[in-house]
Tab-separated table of C-alpha atoms in Angstrom:
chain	number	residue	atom	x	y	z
X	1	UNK	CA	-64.748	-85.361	188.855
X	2	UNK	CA	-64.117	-87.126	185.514
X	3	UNK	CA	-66.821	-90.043	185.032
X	4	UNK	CA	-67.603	-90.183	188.648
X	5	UNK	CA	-71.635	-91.008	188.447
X	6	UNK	CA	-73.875	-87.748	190.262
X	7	UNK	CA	-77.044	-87.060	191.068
X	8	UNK	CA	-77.530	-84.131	189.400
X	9	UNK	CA	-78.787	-82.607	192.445
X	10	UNK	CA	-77.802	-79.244	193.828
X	11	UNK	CA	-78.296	-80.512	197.143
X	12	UNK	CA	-74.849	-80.672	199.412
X	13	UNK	CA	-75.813	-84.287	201.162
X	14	UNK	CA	-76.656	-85.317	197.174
X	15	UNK	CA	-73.336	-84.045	196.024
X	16	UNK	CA	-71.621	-85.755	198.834
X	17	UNK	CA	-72.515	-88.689	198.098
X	18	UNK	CA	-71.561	-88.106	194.309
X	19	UNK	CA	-67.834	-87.633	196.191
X	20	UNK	CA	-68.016	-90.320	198.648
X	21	UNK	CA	-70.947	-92.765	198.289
X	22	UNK	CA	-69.699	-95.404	195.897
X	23	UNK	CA	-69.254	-98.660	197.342
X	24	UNK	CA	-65.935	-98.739	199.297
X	25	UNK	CA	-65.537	-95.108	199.214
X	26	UNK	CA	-66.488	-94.547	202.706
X	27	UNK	CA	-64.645	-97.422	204.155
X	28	UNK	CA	-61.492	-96.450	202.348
X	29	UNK	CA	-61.540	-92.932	204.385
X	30	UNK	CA	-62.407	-95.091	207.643
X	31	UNK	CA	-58.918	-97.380	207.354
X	32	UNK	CA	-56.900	-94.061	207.042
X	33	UNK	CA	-58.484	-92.163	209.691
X	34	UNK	CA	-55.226	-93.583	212.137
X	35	UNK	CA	-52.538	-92.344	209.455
X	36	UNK	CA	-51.070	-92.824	205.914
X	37	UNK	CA	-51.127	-97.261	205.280
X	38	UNK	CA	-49.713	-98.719	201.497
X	39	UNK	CA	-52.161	-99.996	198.898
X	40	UNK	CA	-51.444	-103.772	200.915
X	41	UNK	CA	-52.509	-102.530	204.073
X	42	UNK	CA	-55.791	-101.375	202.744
X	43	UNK	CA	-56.169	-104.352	201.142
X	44	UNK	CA	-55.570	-106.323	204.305
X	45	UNK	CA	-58.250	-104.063	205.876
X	46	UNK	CA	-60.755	-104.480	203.277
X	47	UNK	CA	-60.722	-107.828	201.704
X	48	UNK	CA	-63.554	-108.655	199.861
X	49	UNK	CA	-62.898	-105.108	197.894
X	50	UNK	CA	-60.905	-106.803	194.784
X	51	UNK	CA	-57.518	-104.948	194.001
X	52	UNK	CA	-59.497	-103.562	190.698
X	53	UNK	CA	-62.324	-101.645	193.042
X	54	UNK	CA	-59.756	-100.463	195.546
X	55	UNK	CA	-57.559	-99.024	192.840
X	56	UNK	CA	-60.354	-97.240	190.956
X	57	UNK	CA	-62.233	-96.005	194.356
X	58	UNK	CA	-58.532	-94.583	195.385
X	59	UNK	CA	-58.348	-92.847	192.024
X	60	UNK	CA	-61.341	-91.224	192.517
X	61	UNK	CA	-60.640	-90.187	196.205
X	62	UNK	CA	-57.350	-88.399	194.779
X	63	UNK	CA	-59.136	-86.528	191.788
X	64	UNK	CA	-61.612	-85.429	194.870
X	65	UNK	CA	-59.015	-84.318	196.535
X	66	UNK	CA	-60.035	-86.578	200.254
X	67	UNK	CA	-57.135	-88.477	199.256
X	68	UNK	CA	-53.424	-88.046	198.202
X	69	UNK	CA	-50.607	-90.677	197.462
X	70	UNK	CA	-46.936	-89.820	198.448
X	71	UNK	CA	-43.775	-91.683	198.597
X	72	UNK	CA	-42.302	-92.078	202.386
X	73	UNK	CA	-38.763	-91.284	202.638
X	74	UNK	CA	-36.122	-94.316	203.997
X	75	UNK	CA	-35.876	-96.117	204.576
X	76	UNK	CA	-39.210	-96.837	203.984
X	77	UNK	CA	-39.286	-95.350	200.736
X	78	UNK	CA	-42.674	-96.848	199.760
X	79	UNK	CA	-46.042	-95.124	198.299
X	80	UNK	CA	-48.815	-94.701	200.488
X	81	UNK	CA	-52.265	-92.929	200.525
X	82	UNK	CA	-53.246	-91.168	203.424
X	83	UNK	CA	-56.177	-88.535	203.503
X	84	UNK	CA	-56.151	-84.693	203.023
X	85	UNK	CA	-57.235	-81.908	205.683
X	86	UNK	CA	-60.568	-82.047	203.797
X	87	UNK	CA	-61.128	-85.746	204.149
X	88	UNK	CA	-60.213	-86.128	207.803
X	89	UNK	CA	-63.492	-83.903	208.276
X	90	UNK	CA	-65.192	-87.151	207.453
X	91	UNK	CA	-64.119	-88.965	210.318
X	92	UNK	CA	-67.318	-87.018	212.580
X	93	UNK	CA	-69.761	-88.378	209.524
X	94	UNK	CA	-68.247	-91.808	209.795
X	95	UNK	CA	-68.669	-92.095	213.650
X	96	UNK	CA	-72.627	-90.709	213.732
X	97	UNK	CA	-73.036	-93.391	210.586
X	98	UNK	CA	-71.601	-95.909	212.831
X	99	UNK	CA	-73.730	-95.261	215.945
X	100	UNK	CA	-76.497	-95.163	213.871
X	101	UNK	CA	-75.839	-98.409	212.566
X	102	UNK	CA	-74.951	-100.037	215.573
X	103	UNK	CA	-78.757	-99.976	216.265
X	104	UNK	CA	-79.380	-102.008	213.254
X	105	UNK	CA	-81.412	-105.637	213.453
X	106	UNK	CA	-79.699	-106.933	210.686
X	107	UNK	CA	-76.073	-106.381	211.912
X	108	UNK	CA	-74.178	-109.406	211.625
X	109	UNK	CA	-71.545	-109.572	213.967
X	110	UNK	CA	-69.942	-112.804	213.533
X	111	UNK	CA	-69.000	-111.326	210.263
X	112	UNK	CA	-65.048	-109.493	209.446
X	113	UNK	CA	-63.727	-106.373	210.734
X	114	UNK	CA	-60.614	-104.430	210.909
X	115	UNK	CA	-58.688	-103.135	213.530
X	116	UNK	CA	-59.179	-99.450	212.085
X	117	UNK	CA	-63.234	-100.294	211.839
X	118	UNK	CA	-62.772	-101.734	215.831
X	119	UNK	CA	-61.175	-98.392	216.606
X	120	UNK	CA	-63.461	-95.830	215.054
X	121	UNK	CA	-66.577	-97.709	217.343
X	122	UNK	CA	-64.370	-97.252	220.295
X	123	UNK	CA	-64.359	-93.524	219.435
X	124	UNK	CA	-67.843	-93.634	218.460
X	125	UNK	CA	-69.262	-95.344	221.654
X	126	UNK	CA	-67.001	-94.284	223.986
X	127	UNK	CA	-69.056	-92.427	227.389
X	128	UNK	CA	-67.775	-90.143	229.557
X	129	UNK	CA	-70.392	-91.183	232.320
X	130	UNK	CA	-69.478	-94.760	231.787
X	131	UNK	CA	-66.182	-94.682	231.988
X	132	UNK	CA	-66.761	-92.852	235.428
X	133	UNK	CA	-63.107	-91.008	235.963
X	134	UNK	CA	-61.298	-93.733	234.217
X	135	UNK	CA	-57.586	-92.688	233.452
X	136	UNK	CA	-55.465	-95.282	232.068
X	137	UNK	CA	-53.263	-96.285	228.780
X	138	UNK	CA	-54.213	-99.343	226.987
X	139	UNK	CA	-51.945	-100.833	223.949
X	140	UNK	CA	-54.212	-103.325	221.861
X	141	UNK	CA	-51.970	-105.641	219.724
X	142	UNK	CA	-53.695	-106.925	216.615
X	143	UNK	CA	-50.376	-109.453	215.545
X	144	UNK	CA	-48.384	-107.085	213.681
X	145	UNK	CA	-50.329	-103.888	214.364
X	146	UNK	CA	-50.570	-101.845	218.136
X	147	UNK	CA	-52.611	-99.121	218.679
X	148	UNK	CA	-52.586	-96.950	221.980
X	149	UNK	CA	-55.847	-95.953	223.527
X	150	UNK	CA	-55.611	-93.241	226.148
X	151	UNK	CA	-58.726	-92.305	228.218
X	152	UNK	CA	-58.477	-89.386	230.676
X	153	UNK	CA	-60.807	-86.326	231.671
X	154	UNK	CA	-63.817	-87.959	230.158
X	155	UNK	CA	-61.938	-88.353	227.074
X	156	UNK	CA	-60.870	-90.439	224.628
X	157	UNK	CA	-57.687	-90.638	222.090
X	158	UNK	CA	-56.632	-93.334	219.701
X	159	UNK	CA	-53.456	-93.932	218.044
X	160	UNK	CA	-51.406	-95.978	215.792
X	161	UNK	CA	-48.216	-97.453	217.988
X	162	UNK	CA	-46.980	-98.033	221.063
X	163	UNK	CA	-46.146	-95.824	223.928
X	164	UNK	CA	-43.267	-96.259	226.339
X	165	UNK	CA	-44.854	-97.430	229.025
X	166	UNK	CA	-48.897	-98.143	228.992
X	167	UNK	CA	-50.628	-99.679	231.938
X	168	UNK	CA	-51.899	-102.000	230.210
X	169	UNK	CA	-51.388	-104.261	227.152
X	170	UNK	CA	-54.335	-106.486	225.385
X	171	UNK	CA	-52.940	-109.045	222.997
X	172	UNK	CA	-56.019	-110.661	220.946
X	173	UNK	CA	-57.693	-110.517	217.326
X	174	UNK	CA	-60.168	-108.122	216.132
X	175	UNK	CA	-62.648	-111.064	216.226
X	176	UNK	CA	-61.824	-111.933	220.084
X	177	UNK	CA	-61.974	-108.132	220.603
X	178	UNK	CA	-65.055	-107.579	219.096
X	179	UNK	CA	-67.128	-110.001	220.969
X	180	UNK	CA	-65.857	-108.896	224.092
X	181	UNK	CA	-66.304	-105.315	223.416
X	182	UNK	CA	-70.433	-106.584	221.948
X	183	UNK	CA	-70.464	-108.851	225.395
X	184	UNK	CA	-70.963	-111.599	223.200
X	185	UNK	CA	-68.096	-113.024	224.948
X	186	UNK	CA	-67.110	-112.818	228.281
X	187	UNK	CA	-63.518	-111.125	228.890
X	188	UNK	CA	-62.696	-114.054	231.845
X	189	UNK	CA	-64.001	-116.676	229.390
X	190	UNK	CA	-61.941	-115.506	226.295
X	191	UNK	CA	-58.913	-115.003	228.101
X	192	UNK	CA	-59.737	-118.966	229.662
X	193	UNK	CA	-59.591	-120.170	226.232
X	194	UNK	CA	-56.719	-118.168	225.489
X	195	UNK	CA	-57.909	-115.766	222.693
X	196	UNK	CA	-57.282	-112.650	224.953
X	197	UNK	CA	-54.389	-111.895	227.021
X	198	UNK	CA	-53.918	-109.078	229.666
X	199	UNK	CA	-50.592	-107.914	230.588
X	200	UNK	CA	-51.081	-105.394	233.303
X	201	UNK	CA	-54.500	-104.292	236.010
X	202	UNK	CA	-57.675	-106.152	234.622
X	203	UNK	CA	-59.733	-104.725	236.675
X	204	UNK	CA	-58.721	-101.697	234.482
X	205	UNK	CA	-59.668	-103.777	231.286
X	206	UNK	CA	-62.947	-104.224	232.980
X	207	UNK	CA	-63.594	-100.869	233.191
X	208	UNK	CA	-62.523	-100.008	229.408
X	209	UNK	CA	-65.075	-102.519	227.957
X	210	UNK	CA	-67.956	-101.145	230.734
X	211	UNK	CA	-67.064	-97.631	229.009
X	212	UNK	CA	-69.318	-98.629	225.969
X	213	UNK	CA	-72.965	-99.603	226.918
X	214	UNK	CA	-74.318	-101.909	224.409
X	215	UNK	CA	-77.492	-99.738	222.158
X	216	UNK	CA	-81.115	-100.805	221.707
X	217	UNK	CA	-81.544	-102.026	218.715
X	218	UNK	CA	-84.190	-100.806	216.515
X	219	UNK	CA	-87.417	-102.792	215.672
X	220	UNK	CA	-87.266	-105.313	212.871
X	221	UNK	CA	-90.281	-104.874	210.145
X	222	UNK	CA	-92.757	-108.009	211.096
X	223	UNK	CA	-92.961	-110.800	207.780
């Protein structure tokens, strides 16, 4: 683990966190969870972590072995980092952290977030009941970047790309997205002011964003 700070503890949640619970580790794992992405990309997905942090936290991953580099063939034939067997099993930690946090008083959520962050709360919050026998394809365009959503059988799948023919295609920020999908914006009102636009059955848009009740949030400590 070379100079990688630990606890010390023979505890397996303590030595976790010796692997993964430097700052940026975690989120680092969360923007490769949809597939291999160049040192850029992550960069674009995490922007306040400076180039210096992102390079040492990916070091770290890779001499942990949650994290491997390789160099795609052409005509590509540039180096990205994508995550071992071993670190995909985080993805299950990262979407109980989320729900847990979505609870939080103290969330701000006028603040940043990526399109991978967006997508792991979709798989987080998605319900079953909700969605009440909802079976459609949804492509989400984020400018350059579309990800496919499939719900079917009480199920839900997420993708990087496009399919041939989805049945519906949402064209918006992550911003835009994220305060519809929070109901801090109305989906009629947003696509009014053109932030959102729906190519294909609204109605089945509709019934996406009513797939993911809104939690209580927890209690804030009275000052």
């Amino acid at each position: 683990m070379g100079s990688m700070r630990t606890y010390g503890d023979a505890c397996a949640a303590a030595h976790a966190l010796d692997l993964v619970g430097e700052r940026w580790a975690l989120l680092v794992v969360r923007e490769l969870l949809l597939g291999p992405k160049r040192f850029s990309d992550l960069r674009n997905g995490l922007p306040n972590a400076g180039p210096n942090r992102l390079s040492q936290r990916l070091r770290e991953l890779e001499e942990t072995g949650i994290v491997r580099r390789r160099k795609l063939g052409p005509p590509a034939r540039s180096w990205v980092y994508e995550l071992t067997d071993w670190g995909r099993q985080l993805q299950p930690v990262l979407v109980h952290l989320g729900r847990w946090g979505r609870h939080s008083p103290f969330r701000d959520l006028e603040a940043d977030i990526s399109v991978d962050a967006l997508m792991l709360a979709l798989h987080g919050d998605f319900d079953p009941a909700a969605a009440g026998g909802l079976a459609a394809t949804y492509v989400l365009v984020f400018g350059d970047d579309h990800v496919t959503v499939r719900v079917a059988d009480g199920h839900i799948d997420i993708t990087r790309g496009e399919p041939s023919a989805p049945d519906v295609t949402i064209t918006t920020d992550t911003r835009t997205f994220a305060a519809v999908l929070t109901r801090k914006r109305a989906l009629e009102e947003a696509v009014h002011a053109g932030d959102l636009a729906v190519s294909g059955d609204v109605t089945a848009v509709e019934r996406l964003l009513g797939s993911f009740p809104r939690p209580e949030t927890a209690e804030a400590p009275q000052t």
